[in-house]
Steps between C-alpha positions, in 0.01 A plus 500: 500500500690778322411583141845433352517162670150419378576589138813284502286201597312310233172457686351574839141563605390483862199732507212636296577867567878538514636742240487324163839475322454246221205314351390298199214618280361428155351769280187407304612318185339439162343178628246699706361638180428145380267399784153419363175484701454126449842428658528781755384283793719206392799733486402639843432851374185666624431695183652599168704820521604780268875444487616845392298670774624253761859564398522872419239644731533268799784251544770736370427726798569201727842453338580872524410506870714196574796654318468830686498315833754227423724622218441872433810541281324298230211746471571834670531780245396273211123511537420722201713285271345179632143627465564632147599155371183344360672161462544466880851363440600617850276226645585213262782260596747453216437840343783756468326747731392248766547636854699186588498539875645239734251610768174507304541183298266359236511120495491518120842670514641219716346238272656659192839501670500132596383405149833626368649177637448236232463209746234682702326605182481141372372364831241771556373491143457123525321534834260767370431311178435186704237650730342697213498193270679679219618326187866429432482757218384768746783409737752548218334829403538631856871424494537761223400802712737724693485469881296815569239414239486140621435626854207706366364194316525272805307755707247632246447175309512687171748612236559864410294446182200430731495125431422307819695186586345432840290668767614833647599542865283797600551429871877552485444869577415365848860419587422433866363159410816345350720520807549653842820604676505383861798661671786381275314210334273488195186288517395395150126472478280231349209660313158351549386525139655337194480835319795615712725195451719678244548787744641268765742340253625840382544611863685181590748550215556866588563436869728203444697638206518879511823651644293721731415186698819301429608480866153405620436160345514334841253759629232432240214293642280286279187358659493121465197339342317229690724203414197276454287752309508296180343204685208698636152492344416822318252614765767464771763679290277807507478492880666768711662217695681353198532774238815712520439853373619832639503854357692802623195711577442259787844549656605802706836552668383722785810490723840327498371190676129503417336391174130504410359241260146519371302191407265617230353428161859474371707371795436163665546383856735229375731758338492719812598199709790414269630858506474512878694175532781622273530846657510363852756234408723765338448734798394782266207612718370387837133601469258424218139610515260326264192701408225296343264722300183422306565354155334781313604669178465842661757407769745292295807566723552646848654814348163577344345535847781670693845655459729699726528877456732590786646316796191586701239538222322237289228520235244219496152386408285566805277193456803282583615720787371557849230736375364222283493262795326755720237566235422129486473473877244780508283308254238288684534224240868468584423377852282215373717397207668158530867513588720439199718192527709611203489881491595672178715751685754375751840614630753259651848603611781245506822543700812306401533197727139528614324427171274249671358776723392783269351816646155582368446872440137599478531822310709642216538833678636326809764330285602820318511703821719236661740513202528878529551501875705189566676415173569855387527665842249778436426725794243699304133404496425234239244633252282346232370661183198325351418441138225735385539700824288230665189611311255260337526400217833669429712266710437205271484710183837661558663181627410350160704779339798448732447756774686266738777407255764769557877504451701684766809656343602613849338512841177699460532567125282273287389465138140406420217562255325833450150356462440400863359833617358397836820320600697811406270702726587261782871559438448876508324469835809321633717794395633372168570724203326356191673603178476389138805322358523753217498797739754343735736418213478862382587619852795259516622628164467862613670425837189612686483164679755224558449123527744498793295734716148397399288370789142380555403508134262301281607525133213428261549322169253536212322166495213476250673214313735364768208434735334277240780250549423457874834584654645811662842652556590237762428222251701676229824489701748242621726677750847348522673764713357702786666682791 
């Protein structure tokens, strides 16, 4: 697909590594600075963070990188001026100096724009006040704010004078979880935890009402709830077979006709089944592979255990790959262990029209290699890079800090965290240049390197605070246009 044709389209994503053209993000907002230890777990944040450090010293580099790759006119030649502004107005939607790109798009910007419509404003304010159990007086107070400030309040939960009205949404920086583009359709997700309910309502309003998506209303997919869920006993409602929850970190569009769905701590089998039914009926894809992973906090979503780096290269946690299987088979205890009737890790592939005869795939590496060879037509050898360079205990340590959670801005060029030293060594051994975001940006600014010609590169983001939130660069993005 040619670039000019792609940019004239509203949305299209059919791979994990095609050149990125447009995505949704959300910069850390004032709500993150309100997270307290006693509520961190309830709000699904792993730790409390230092907001200024997360913004200025870490996430802002992510935004700069994305602009250089996707919309360089917004940043090229302006770096000194941007860095000299201590207010960070360049990064704040609604400010006079906001970069205001239509390719690197903050959802807060879109929210502020739809709130200019009085009817939408009334409906959304009522919906938010309803789920947050606000008083009628608070609802009236909210109606007095301008659209951009109201967008900040809905996201952060607090007023500019630091008064809190409701809980913050610290997880909104992980934009991947609110929706996924599957070819030319948008799948709206259903978060597993009540702490993210407001996020899903905000996303729903943006996708159904913003002009960017005006022609796509018929292409927006909402996952239906179990129609009898309100009749089920509470213990059955919590079951994977009845509960309908799905988050974007468990969905990967790996090729035009092939979708991966993870069943995890956050995504249920019931939701995966419903999505498969809808996508097959609409003829959007013809192959869906469901990957059931252990329901562990350290795994969370499938993109925390593997992501694609290049058409023929993947990064993954070795204990869930072939190496992990081989290690178990060499253990004498493994031979005498009882066979699991309900294994924690399982891969089933469903073909449209043959859903009753799924193909069982024994190993994650076999699946990923097959995608590279047969779905993407790779003639090159399929290669795997292992978290922690396959060294104990660094595989698990670095997976915890998102060594496997990488965003490809183009084939072979990925963004990840700087703290995963052993994983970075593994990338170097595979021939990748490893370069700090700050250094790369300086080279772009000086015309020493170009985003267009960059190949086989791992760009490292500072991550002391970002890693506390348990989400990497893949989680922090929602691609809506790729080549």
